[in-house]
Coordinates of C-alpha atoms in Angstrom, one line a residue:
M1 CA 0.0 0.0 0.0
H2 CA 1.2 3.5 -0.8
M3 CA 2.7 5.3 2.3
R4 CA 0.2 8.2 2.1
K5 CA -2.8 5.8 1.6
A6 CA -1.6 3.7 4.4
F7 CA -1.4 6.7 6.7
I8 CA -4.9 7.9 5.8
F9 CA -6.3 4.4 6.3
T10 CA -4.7 4.1 9.7
L11 CA -6.0 7.6 10.6
L12 CA -9.5 6.8 9.5
L13 CA -9.4 3.5 11.4
G14 CA -8.3 5.4 14.5
L15 CA -11.1 7.9 14.1
T16 CA -13.7 5.1 13.6
S17 CA -12.4 3.4 16.8
A18 CA -12.7 6.7 18.6
V19 CA -16.3 7.3 17.5
Q20 CA -17.2 3.7 18.5
A21 CA -15.5 4.2 21.9
Q22 CA -17.5 7.3 22.7
R23 CA -20.7 5.5 23.8
L24 CA -20.9 4.1 27.3
E25 CA -21.0 0.3 27.6
R26 CA -24.6 -0.9 27.7
V27 CA -25.3 -3.4 30.4
A28 CA -28.4 -5.0 32.0
P29 CA -29.4 -3.3 35.3
E30 CA -28.5 -6.3 37.4
Q31 CA -24.9 -6.2 36.1
V32 CA -24.4 -3.0 38.0
G33 CA -26.5 -3.8 41.0
L34 CA -29.9 -2.5 39.9
D35 CA -33.2 -4.4 39.9
S36 CA -34.7 -4.2 36.4
K37 CA -38.0 -5.6 37.7
H38 CA -38.3 -2.7 40.1
L39 CA -37.3 -0.2 37.4
Q40 CA -40.6 -1.0 35.7
F41 CA -42.3 1.2 38.3
A42 CA -40.4 4.1 36.6
D43 CA -41.8 3.0 33.3
Q44 CA -45.3 3.0 34.7
A45 CA -44.9 6.4 36.3
I46 CA -43.8 7.9 33.0
Q47 CA -46.4 6.1 31.0
E48 CA -49.2 7.4 33.4
E49 CA -48.2 11.0 32.7
I50 CA -48.2 10.2 28.9
N51 CA -51.7 8.7 29.3
K52 CA -52.9 11.7 31.1
K53 CA -51.5 13.9 28.3
E54 CA -49.3 15.7 30.8
I55 CA -46.2 15.0 28.6
P56 CA -45.9 13.7 25.0
G57 CA -43.1 11.3 25.8
A58 CA -39.7 10.9 27.5
V59 CA -36.3 9.3 27.4
L60 CA -34.9 7.8 30.6
A61 CA -31.2 6.8 31.1
I62 CA -29.6 5.4 34.2
V63 CA -25.8 5.3 34.6
R64 CA -24.1 3.3 37.3
H65 CA -20.4 2.3 37.8
G66 CA -19.6 4.0 34.5
K67 CA -22.0 2.0 32.5
L68 CA -25.3 2.7 30.9
A69 CA -27.7 0.4 32.7
Y70 CA -31.1 1.7 31.4
L71 CA -32.1 3.5 28.3
K72 CA -35.7 3.7 27.2
A73 CA -37.9 5.9 25.1
Y74 CA -41.6 6.4 25.9
G75 CA -44.5 7.9 24.0
N76 CA -43.9 10.5 21.2
K77 CA -41.4 13.3 20.7
Q78 CA -44.0 15.2 18.6
I79 CA -47.8 15.2 18.8
Y80 CA -48.4 18.5 16.8
P81 CA -48.9 19.0 13.9
K82 CA -48.3 15.3 13.5
T83 CA -47.3 12.4 15.7
V84 CA -43.7 11.2 15.7
P85 CA -42.6 8.4 18.1
M86 CA -39.9 9.1 20.7
T87 CA -36.5 7.5 20.2
T88 CA -33.6 7.1 22.6
N89 CA -31.4 9.2 20.3
T90 CA -33.8 12.2 20.4
I91 CA -32.0 15.5 21.0
F92 CA -33.6 17.8 23.5
D93 CA -33.5 21.5 24.3
M94 CA -31.8 21.2 27.7
A95 CA -33.0 24.6 28.9
S96 CA -31.5 25.4 32.3
C97 CA -29.5 22.2 32.4
S98 CA -27.3 24.2 30.1
K99 CA -26.1 26.1 33.1
P100 CA -24.0 23.4 34.7
I101 CA -23.1 21.4 31.6
G102 CA -22.1 24.5 29.6
A103 CA -21.1 27.7 31.3
G104 CA -20.6 26.1 34.8
I105 CA -18.1 23.5 33.8
S106 CA -16.4 25.9 31.4
A107 CA -15.8 28.4 34.2
L108 CA -14.4 25.7 36.4
I109 CA -12.0 24.6 33.6
L110 CA -10.7 28.2 33.3
A111 CA -10.3 28.3 37.1
E112 CA -8.2 25.1 37.0
R113 CA -6.0 26.7 34.4
G114 CA -5.3 29.7 36.6
K115 CA -7.2 32.1 34.3
L116 CA -9.7 33.2 36.9
R117 CA -10.6 32.7 40.6
L118 CA -14.1 32.0 41.8
K119 CA -13.6 34.8 44.3
D120 CA -12.7 37.3 41.6
P121 CA -15.1 40.3 41.3
V122 CA -17.3 40.1 38.3
N123 CA -16.4 43.7 37.3
R124 CA -12.8 42.6 36.9
Y125 CA -13.9 41.0 33.6
I126 CA -17.0 43.0 32.8
P127 CA -16.2 46.7 33.3
G128 CA -19.2 48.7 34.5
F129 CA -20.8 45.7 36.2
E130 CA -22.3 47.2 39.4
N131 CA -21.8 45.7 42.8
W132 CA -24.4 45.6 45.6
K133 CA -25.1 49.1 47.0
P134 CA -27.0 49.4 50.2
A135 CA -30.1 51.7 50.2
D136 CA -28.6 53.6 53.2
G137 CA -25.6 54.6 51.2
G138 CA -23.2 52.4 53.1
E139 CA -20.2 50.5 51.7
E140 CA -20.9 48.5 48.5
V141 CA -20.4 44.7 48.6
T142 CA -18.5 43.0 45.7
I143 CA -20.4 40.5 43.6
R144 CA -18.0 37.6 42.8
I145 CA -18.0 34.8 40.3
E146 CA -18.9 32.2 43.0
D147 CA -22.0 34.3 43.7
L148 CA -23.1 33.9 40.1
M149 CA -22.5 30.1 40.3
T150 CA -24.5 29.6 43.5
H151 CA -27.3 32.1 42.6
T152 CA -26.5 34.3 45.7
S153 CA -25.4 37.4 43.7
G154 CA -28.7 39.3 44.2
L155 CA -29.3 39.6 40.4
P156 CA -33.1 39.2 39.6
P157 CA -34.3 35.9 38.1
Y158 CA -35.0 37.1 34.6
A159 CA -35.2 40.1 32.3
P160 CA -38.0 41.8 30.3
T161 CA -37.2 40.2 26.9
A162 CA -39.7 42.1 24.8
T163 CA -38.6 45.5 26.2
L164 CA -34.9 44.7 25.7
V165 CA -35.5 43.5 22.1
K166 CA -37.3 46.8 21.4
Q167 CA -34.5 48.7 23.0
Y168 CA -31.4 46.9 21.6
G169 CA -32.7 44.8 18.7
S170 CA -32.5 41.0 18.3
P171 CA -30.2 39.3 18.9
N172 CA -27.9 41.6 20.9
P173 CA -25.8 39.9 23.6
D174 CA -24.0 43.2 24.4
G175 CA -27.3 45.0 25.0
L176 CA -28.5 42.2 27.3
M177 CA -25.2 42.4 29.2
E178 CA -25.5 46.2 29.5
Y179 CA -28.9 45.7 31.1
I180 CA -27.6 43.1 33.6
C181 CA -24.7 45.4 34.5
H182 CA -27.0 48.0 35.9
V183 CA -30.3 46.2 36.8
K184 CA -31.3 46.6 40.5
R185 CA -29.8 43.9 42.7
N186 CA -32.3 42.3 45.0
F187 CA -30.1 41.6 48.0
E188 CA -26.6 41.7 49.4
P189 CA -24.4 38.9 47.9
K190 CA -24.3 35.6 49.9
T191 CA -27.2 36.6 52.2
D192 CA -30.0 35.1 50.2
F193 CA -30.8 32.9 47.2
D194 CA -32.6 33.8 44.0
Y195 CA -32.4 31.4 41.1
S196 CA -31.4 33.7 38.2
C197 CA -30.8 33.2 34.5
L198 CA -28.9 36.5 34.6
N199 CA -26.2 34.9 36.8
F200 CA -25.2 32.4 34.1
I201 CA -25.5 34.9 31.3
T202 CA -23.0 37.0 33.2
L203 CA -20.9 33.9 33.7
Q204 CA -21.0 33.2 30.0
H205 CA -19.5 36.6 29.3
I206 CA -16.7 36.0 31.8
V207 CA -15.9 32.7 30.1
E208 CA -15.8 34.4 26.7
V209 CA -13.7 37.4 27.9
V210 CA -11.2 35.1 29.6
S211 CA -11.0 32.4 26.9
G212 CA -11.3 34.7 23.8
Q213 CA -13.8 32.2 22.4
S214 CA -17.6 32.0 22.3
L215 CA -19.1 29.8 24.9
R216 CA -20.1 27.4 22.2
D217 CA -16.6 27.0 20.9
F218 CA -15.0 26.8 24.3
A219 CA -17.4 24.1 25.5
R220 CA -17.1 22.2 22.3
E221 CA -13.3 22.2 22.4
N222 CA -12.9 21.5 26.2
I223 CA -15.9 19.4 27.1
Y224 CA -17.9 17.9 24.3
D225 CA -15.1 17.0 21.9
V226 CA -12.9 15.7 24.7
L227 CA -15.6 13.3 25.8
G228 CA -17.0 12.4 22.4
M229 CA -20.4 14.1 23.0
D230 CA -21.0 14.4 19.3
Y231 CA -24.8 15.1 19.6
T232 CA -24.4 18.0 22.0
D233 CA -24.1 21.6 20.9
Y234 CA -25.3 25.2 21.1
L235 CA -27.2 26.2 18.0
P236 CA -26.8 29.9 17.0
C237 CA -29.9 31.4 15.4
K238 CA -31.3 34.7 14.2
P239 CA -34.6 35.9 12.7
N240 CA -34.8 36.3 8.9
A241 CA -36.4 39.1 7.1
K242 CA -39.9 37.6 7.8
G243 CA -39.1 37.4 11.5
I244 CA -38.8 33.6 11.4
W245 CA -35.9 32.2 13.5
E246 CA -33.3 30.3 11.5
N247 CA -30.0 28.6 12.4
T248 CA -27.0 30.5 11.3
V249 CA -24.7 27.4 11.4
E250 CA -25.2 23.6 11.4
P251 CA -24.7 21.7 14.7
H252 CA -21.8 19.4 15.3
W253 CA -23.8 16.3 14.5
A254 CA -24.9 17.4 11.1
S255 CA -21.9 15.8 9.5
L256 CA -22.8 12.5 11.2
M257 CA -26.2 12.2 9.8
P258 CA -27.0 9.4 7.2
A259 CA -27.2 10.6 3.6
G260 CA -30.5 12.3 3.0
Q261 CA -31.5 12.7 6.6
D262 CA -31.9 16.2 8.0
W263 CA -30.0 16.9 11.2
K264 CA -33.1 18.7 12.5
S265 CA -35.1 15.4 12.4
L266 CA -33.4 14.3 15.7
I267 CA -34.7 17.3 17.7
A268 CA -37.8 17.2 19.9
P269 CA -40.1 20.1 19.3
T270 CA -41.1 22.6 22.0
T271 CA -44.0 25.1 22.2
K272 CA -46.7 25.8 19.6
E273 CA -46.7 29.5 18.9
T274 CA -49.8 31.6 18.6
D275 CA -49.6 31.4 14.8
G276 CA -49.6 27.6 14.9
S277 CA -45.9 27.2 14.3
V278 CA -43.7 25.2 16.7
V279 CA -40.5 26.4 18.2
R280 CA -38.3 23.4 17.4
L281 CA -35.5 22.0 15.3
G282 CA -32.6 23.9 16.7
T283 CA -34.2 27.1 18.0
V284 CA -33.8 27.4 21.7
H285 CA -37.0 27.8 23.6
D286 CA -35.8 30.2 26.3
P287 CA -36.6 33.8 25.2
L288 CA -33.5 35.4 26.6
A289 CA -31.2 32.8 25.1
R290 CA -33.0 33.0 21.7
D291 CA -34.1 36.7 21.3
L292 CA -31.1 38.4 23.0
N293 CA -28.2 35.9 22.8
G294 CA -29.0 34.3 19.5
G295 CA -28.9 30.7 20.7
I296 CA -25.5 30.8 22.6
S297 CA -26.3 31.6 26.2
G298 CA -25.1 30.8 29.7
N299 CA -28.6 30.2 31.0
A300 CA -29.9 27.9 28.2
G301 CA -29.1 26.9 24.6
V302 CA -27.5 23.5 24.9
F303 CA -29.1 20.7 22.9
S304 CA -28.2 17.1 23.8
C305 CA -29.3 13.5 24.0
A306 CA -29.4 10.9 26.8
E307 CA -26.4 9.0 25.7
D308 CA -24.2 12.1 25.5
L309 CA -25.3 13.2 28.9
A310 CA -24.7 9.7 30.2
I311 CA -21.0 10.1 29.2
L312 CA -20.8 13.4 31.1
C313 CA -22.3 11.8 34.2
A314 CA -19.9 8.9 34.0
C315 CA -17.1 11.4 33.7
L316 CA -18.1 13.4 36.7
Q317 CA -18.7 10.2 38.8
N318 CA -15.2 9.2 37.8
G319 CA -13.6 12.3 39.2
G320 CA -13.6 14.3 35.9
E321 CA -12.2 11.6 33.6
W322 CA -13.8 9.2 31.2
N323 CA -12.2 6.9 28.7
G324 CA -8.8 8.2 29.4
K325 CA -9.9 11.8 28.7
R326 CA -10.1 14.4 31.5
I327 CA -12.1 17.6 31.6
L328 CA -11.8 18.4 35.3
S329 CA -9.6 17.4 38.2
K330 CA -10.8 15.2 40.9
Q331 CA -10.5 18.1 43.4
T332 CA -12.7 20.4 41.2
V333 CA -15.4 17.8 40.8
E334 CA -15.4 17.3 44.6
A335 CA -15.7 21.1 45.0
M336 CA -18.6 21.1 42.5
R337 CA -20.4 18.5 44.7
R338 CA -20.4 20.6 47.9
V339 CA -22.1 23.8 49.0
P340 CA -19.5 26.6 49.7
R341 CA -19.1 27.3 53.4
E342 CA -20.3 30.9 53.1
V343 CA -23.7 29.9 51.8
A344 CA -23.9 26.5 53.5
T345 CA -27.5 26.9 54.5
I346 CA -28.7 27.9 51.0
G347 CA -28.1 24.6 49.2
R348 CA -26.5 25.5 45.8
T349 CA -23.1 24.2 44.8
L350 CA -20.9 25.5 42.0
A351 CA -23.5 25.5 39.1
W352 CA -25.6 22.6 40.6
D353 CA -28.3 22.2 43.2
M354 CA -28.3 20.1 46.4
F355 CA -31.1 21.0 48.7
T356 CA -32.9 24.1 47.6
A357 CA -36.6 24.0 46.8
Y358 CA -35.6 23.4 43.2
A359 CA -33.9 20.1 44.1
S360 CA -37.1 18.0 44.8
N361 CA -36.2 16.0 41.7
N362 CA -33.5 14.3 43.8
G363 CA -36.3 12.3 45.4
D364 CA -36.4 11.0 48.9
F365 CA -33.9 8.1 48.9
F366 CA -30.7 9.1 47.2
S367 CA -27.9 10.2 49.5
P368 CA -27.6 13.7 51.0
E369 CA -24.6 14.3 48.7
T370 CA -26.8 14.1 45.6
Y371 CA -26.6 17.1 43.2
S372 CA -28.7 17.8 40.2
H373 CA -30.2 20.3 37.8
T374 CA -33.5 20.7 35.9
G375 CA -34.6 22.5 32.8
F376 CA -37.8 24.4 32.1
T377 CA -38.5 22.3 29.0
G378 CA -38.7 19.1 31.2
T379 CA -35.0 18.0 31.3
E380 CA -33.1 16.8 34.4
I381 CA -29.8 15.3 35.5
V382 CA -29.5 13.8 39.0
I383 CA -26.1 12.5 40.2
D384 CA -25.6 10.6 43.5
P385 CA -21.8 10.1 44.1
V386 CA -22.4 7.9 47.1
T387 CA -24.3 5.2 45.2
D388 CA -22.5 6.1 42.0
T389 CA -25.8 6.4 40.2
S390 CA -27.0 9.0 37.7
V391 CA -30.5 9.6 36.4
I392 CA -31.1 11.4 33.2
M393 CA -34.8 12.1 32.2
L394 CA -35.5 14.1 29.1
I395 CA -39.0 15.4 28.4
N396 CA -40.2 18.1 26.1
A397 CA -43.0 18.9 28.5
V398 CA -43.6 22.3 26.8
H399 CA -44.8 20.6 23.6
P400 CA -47.2 21.4 22.2
D401 CA -48.2 23.8 25.0
E402 CA -46.7 25.1 28.3
G403 CA -48.4 24.7 31.6
H404 CA -47.6 21.0 32.3
S405 CA -45.6 20.2 35.4
V406 CA -43.1 17.3 35.7
V407 CA -42.0 18.2 39.2
R408 CA -43.8 15.3 40.9
L409 CA -42.8 12.8 38.1
R410 CA -39.1 13.7 38.5
S411 CA -39.3 12.8 42.2
L412 CA -41.2 9.6 41.6
V413 CA -38.6 8.4 39.0
S414 CA -35.7 9.2 41.3
N415 CA -37.3 7.3 44.1
V416 CA -37.8 4.3 42.0
V417 CA -34.2 4.3 40.7
A418 CA -32.8 4.7 44.2
A419 CA -35.0 1.9 45.6
S420 CA -33.9 -0.4 42.7
I421 CA -30.3 -0.5 44.0
L422 CA -29.4 -4.0 45.2
Q423 CA -26.9 -5.2 47.7
D424 CA -23.9 -6.8 46.2
D425 CA -24.9 -10.2 47.5
A426 CA -28.2 -9.9 45.7
L427 CA -26.6 -9.8 42.2
W428 CA -27.2 -12.8 40.0
Q429 CA -24.1 -15.0 39.7
D430 CA -21.9 -15.1 36.6
E431 CA -21.8 -18.9 36.6
T432 CA -25.5 -19.1 35.8
H433 CA -25.7 -15.9 33.7
N434 CA -22.8 -15.7 31.2
A435 CA -22.0 -12.9 28.8
H436 CA -24.3 -14.2 26.1
W437 CA -27.2 -14.5 28.6
W438 CA -26.7 -10.8 29.6
K439 CA -26.5 -9.8 25.9
R440 CA -29.8 -11.4 25.1
Y441 CA -31.4 -10.1 28.3
Q442 CA -30.4 -6.6 27.3
E443 CA -31.7 -7.1 23.8
F444 CA -35.1 -8.1 25.2
M445 CA -35.1 -4.9 27.3
D446 CA -34.5 -2.8 24.2
D447 CA -37.0 -4.7 22.1
A448 CA -40.6 -3.6 21.6
P449 CA -42.7 -4.6 24.6
I450 CA -44.6 -7.9 24.6
T451 CA -48.3 -7.3 23.9
S452 CA -51.5 -9.3 24.2
N453 CA -51.3 -10.3 20.5
D454 CA -47.9 -12.0 20.9
I455 CA -46.9 -15.6 21.1
V456 CA -43.8 -16.2 23.2
M457 CA -41.4 -19.0 22.8
L458 CA -39.7 -19.2 26.2
G459 CA -36.7 -21.5 26.7
N460 CA -33.0 -22.1 26.3
S461 CA -30.7 -22.7 23.3
L462 CA -33.2 -25.1 21.6
T463 CA -35.7 -22.2 21.6
E464 CA -33.2 -19.5 20.7
N465 CA -31.8 -21.4 17.8
G466 CA -35.3 -21.6 16.3
G467 CA -34.7 -18.0 15.2
D468 CA -37.9 -16.2 14.2
W469 CA -39.8 -19.5 14.3
S470 CA -41.1 -18.6 10.8
G471 CA -41.9 -22.3 10.3
L472 CA -44.9 -21.9 12.5
G473 CA -46.6 -19.6 10.1
W474 CA -48.1 -17.6 13.0
K475 CA -48.1 -13.9 13.4
N476 CA -46.4 -12.1 16.3
V477 CA -44.1 -14.9 17.5
R478 CA -41.5 -13.6 19.9
N479 CA -38.3 -15.7 20.5
R480 CA -37.4 -15.5 24.2
G481 CA -34.8 -18.3 24.3
I482 CA -31.3 -17.9 25.7
I483 CA -28.5 -20.4 25.1
G484 CA -27.5 -22.0 28.4
D485 CA -30.5 -20.8 30.4
I486 CA -31.9 -22.7 33.3
I487 CA -35.5 -22.7 34.7
D488 CA -34.6 -20.1 37.3
G489 CA -33.2 -17.9 34.5
L490 CA -36.5 -18.0 32.8
D491 CA -38.2 -17.0 36.0
N492 CA -35.7 -14.1 36.4
R493 CA -36.8 -12.6 33.2
L494 CA -40.6 -13.2 33.2
H495 CA -40.9 -9.5 34.2
Q496 CA -39.9 -8.7 30.6
I497 CA -42.8 -10.7 29.3
L498 CA -45.8 -10.9 31.7
P499 CA -46.7 -7.2 32.0
G500 CA -47.7 -7.4 28.3
K501 CA -50.2 -10.3 29.0
P502 CA -49.1 -12.3 25.9
K503 CA -51.7 -14.5 24.1
K504 CA -49.7 -17.7 24.4
I505 CA -46.5 -18.9 26.0
F506 CA -44.7 -22.1 24.9
V507 CA -42.3 -23.2 27.7
M508 CA -39.4 -25.6 27.3
S509 CA -36.6 -25.7 29.9
G510 CA -34.8 -28.2 32.0
T511 CA -31.9 -29.6 29.9
N512 CA -29.4 -27.3 31.4
D513 CA -30.7 -28.0 34.8
V514 CA -30.0 -31.7 34.2
S515 CA -26.4 -30.8 33.2
H516 CA -26.2 -29.0 36.6
N517 CA -27.1 -32.3 38.3
L518 CA -30.5 -31.3 39.5
S519 CA -32.9 -34.1 40.3
T520 CA -36.1 -34.8 38.4
D521 CA -38.1 -33.7 41.4
S522 CA -36.2 -30.4 41.7
I523 CA -36.7 -29.7 38.0
V524 CA -40.4 -30.3 38.2
K525 CA -40.7 -28.1 41.3
L526 CA -38.9 -25.3 39.6
T527 CA -41.2 -25.7 36.5
D528 CA -44.2 -25.7 38.8
K529 CA -43.0 -22.4 40.3
L530 CA -42.6 -20.9 36.9
I531 CA -46.0 -22.0 35.6
T532 CA -47.7 -20.7 38.9
R533 CA -46.1 -17.3 38.4
I534 CA -47.3 -17.0 34.8
Q535 CA -50.8 -18.0 35.8
K536 CA -50.9 -15.5 38.6
E537 CA -49.4 -12.5 36.8
S538 CA -51.0 -13.1 33.4
P539 CA -54.1 -15.3 34.0
D540 CA -55.5 -15.0 30.4
T541 CA -52.3 -16.2 28.8
K542 CA -52.6 -19.7 27.4
I543 CA -49.6 -21.8 28.5
Y544 CA -48.2 -24.8 26.6
L545 CA -45.7 -26.9 28.5
Q546 CA -43.4 -28.7 26.1
S547 CA -41.5 -31.9 26.9
L548 CA -37.7 -31.9 26.9
L549 CA -36.1 -33.3 23.8
P550 CA -33.8 -36.4 23.9
I551 CA -30.0 -36.3 23.9
N552 CA -27.5 -38.5 22.2
E553 CA -24.4 -39.3 24.3
S554 CA -22.6 -41.1 21.6
F555 CA -21.2 -37.9 20.2
G556 CA -19.3 -37.4 23.5
R557 CA -19.6 -33.6 23.3
Y558 CA -21.5 -32.7 26.5
K559 CA -19.6 -34.4 29.4
R560 CA -22.0 -33.0 32.0
L561 CA -24.8 -34.9 30.4
T562 CA -23.0 -38.2 30.5
G563 CA -25.3 -40.9 31.9
K564 CA -28.4 -38.7 31.8
T565 CA -30.2 -40.1 28.8
E566 CA -32.8 -42.0 30.8
Q567 CA -33.5 -39.0 33.1
F568 CA -35.2 -37.1 30.2
P569 CA -38.3 -39.4 29.8
E570 CA -38.6 -39.5 33.6
I571 CA -38.8 -35.7 33.7
N572 CA -41.2 -35.6 30.8
A573 CA -43.6 -38.0 32.6
E574 CA -43.6 -35.8 35.6
L575 CA -44.1 -32.7 33.5
E576 CA -47.1 -34.2 31.9
K577 CA -48.6 -34.8 35.3
L578 CA -47.8 -31.2 36.3
A579 CA -49.5 -29.9 33.2
A580 CA -52.6 -31.8 34.1
E581 CA -52.6 -30.5 37.7
K582 CA -52.1 -26.9 36.4
G583 CA -54.8 -27.3 33.7
I584 CA -52.5 -26.5 30.9
Q585 CA -51.7 -28.3 27.7
F586 CA -48.7 -30.6 27.6
I587 CA -47.0 -31.1 24.2
N588 CA -45.0 -34.3 24.1
L589 CA -42.3 -33.7 21.4
F590 CA -39.9 -36.3 22.8
P591 CA -40.9 -39.4 20.8
L592 CA -40.7 -37.6 17.5
F593 CA -37.0 -37.0 18.0
C594 CA -36.0 -40.5 19.3
E595 CA -34.3 -43.3 17.5
E596 CA -36.8 -46.1 17.1
G597 CA -37.3 -48.1 20.3
T598 CA -34.9 -45.9 22.3
N599 CA -34.8 -42.7 24.3
V600 CA -31.8 -41.4 22.2
L601 CA -31.9 -38.4 19.9
R602 CA -31.9 -39.3 16.2
K603 CA -28.5 -38.8 14.6
D604 CA -30.0 -37.4 11.5
L605 CA -31.4 -34.5 13.5
T606 CA -28.2 -33.4 15.2
T607 CA -24.5 -32.9 14.7
E608 CA -23.4 -32.9 18.3
G609 CA -25.9 -34.8 20.3
L610 CA -27.9 -32.0 21.9
H611 CA -29.0 -29.3 19.5
I612 CA -31.2 -30.0 16.5
N613 CA -30.8 -29.1 12.8
K614 CA -33.1 -27.5 10.4
E615 CA -35.0 -30.7 9.8
G616 CA -35.5 -31.0 13.5
Y617 CA -37.1 -27.6 13.7
K618 CA -39.5 -28.5 10.8
I619 CA -40.7 -31.5 12.9
W620 CA -41.1 -29.3 16.0
C621 CA -43.1 -26.6 14.1
K622 CA -45.2 -29.2 12.4
E623 CA -46.2 -30.8 15.7
L624 CA -47.0 -27.4 17.3
K625 CA -49.3 -26.5 14.4
R626 CA -51.0 -29.9 14.6
V627 CA -51.6 -29.6 18.3
V628 CA -52.5 -25.9 18.6
K629 CA -55.6 -25.2 16.7
D630 CA -56.8 -21.8 18.0

């Protein structure tokens, strides 16, 4: 290969690897000590709000021990003027969550580099910025950077956007900053708390003055690019000649879109305007951030998705470093997690919230060291460093109209997640749940939910290897087999199936239990337990208990099944009795697969003595269709 071509190929290969390495590892909740069955209560809480039309949809992500343990989309990302389903890669207007993940972290990076101090006066960087002046004419009190970050500066919460647009034009960041410099301060710094967008717009200007870059460029270069947050960006915008807001540049992710797909299609819409249009597709919802700051603003303006935010949470939980890339030192992250001593009773940390009235989204059960932030559009990030758990819930609650509250829902979800944390000794053991088991388990979690129209094939490798079971000729057949699974393994994942109340379940399991030296009696008791649970939790589901298939020891492949051939017909006889007791149908497949006059698996149906070939599946499907008439 030509030297230059070889270099380019190596470079491209490295870039591809970097892109692939940007996502957090996906795992099943139990692999990081979370109970996936309990997490279904979070699903229910979110779905209830969708059913009540309080929200159009949501995305929930849970990060623990540096891994993405839960990622689900609910409902729709758009319901006006048409309906578009929510997806896990939907990009949201992060609203005030932009404060910590944009301007806040940016300011701390500059402080680490010796470019500013948190105790520096604001007017050191913004000439003309007025300090607190007592009404009695006493000595003025300096407003410092740390006061901006903890919302204890005395600046009012917001500004009269329409008045300022009329005065300065739109957009006009300098005009907005001039207003903030002179607006009346509500109290002496550090004596009270007033959550203020003006604090972080001021912080934005400090970051820009010190760095010589726009907030967008600084955050891109020092946070999002470093961590591989490719779907996170500020989106500059301005009104065109007709007054319609348009983006002035494309976002970072535009170059990553498949050919022919508009980068705007990933964004969740926000509020329907009075003329029927929808603020969406890259135009920030917040009026100050949009009308005065043109989309790049310290108080709002970041657009992001759940998986990007999961990376950021993992980084912060890992002391400011992720995947070998560092954005903050461990000491800075720890400082960000605690309330400064001078405002200890107020509850705000450096850019985050711990225990003010705005922090109810932390819930009731996470540790007292939990810190978080929310956004007006419906977004939130909750991080508990003690349990090493982060919750990201993204909702476009302002679509199509404002006036919907997600305050209670946020707390409910945090409570469910906190309560789902298991003790280490409660984790399922690796010897019974190997890597393939977990991979399939995760696939089932990500798959479309089981419904009452579905037919479920539940079992081990014999079931999994049946693929889509197309030979049955039935609609809505769902393969829920996992290679190597045991009866307890089936029971451990019934919560992925039974809430959907499937039409039918075909059960086959026990061969791997035999290889683990379980007795016939134990296998039947475990099957009894499994059937009892299905009947209790989904009483209208029709259950078919299938016999075990025979084995052929002559191949010598499966040493743990040596001498077990005659146990299989014994088990089947007891399973048939169990089916009669439970009032369910027993399907005896065993004799169809035996060598004539024996209990041995036919050699023409297998290549290794346990699993069956294509012809074997034809026999299986034919028998199921013969027996099952409805």
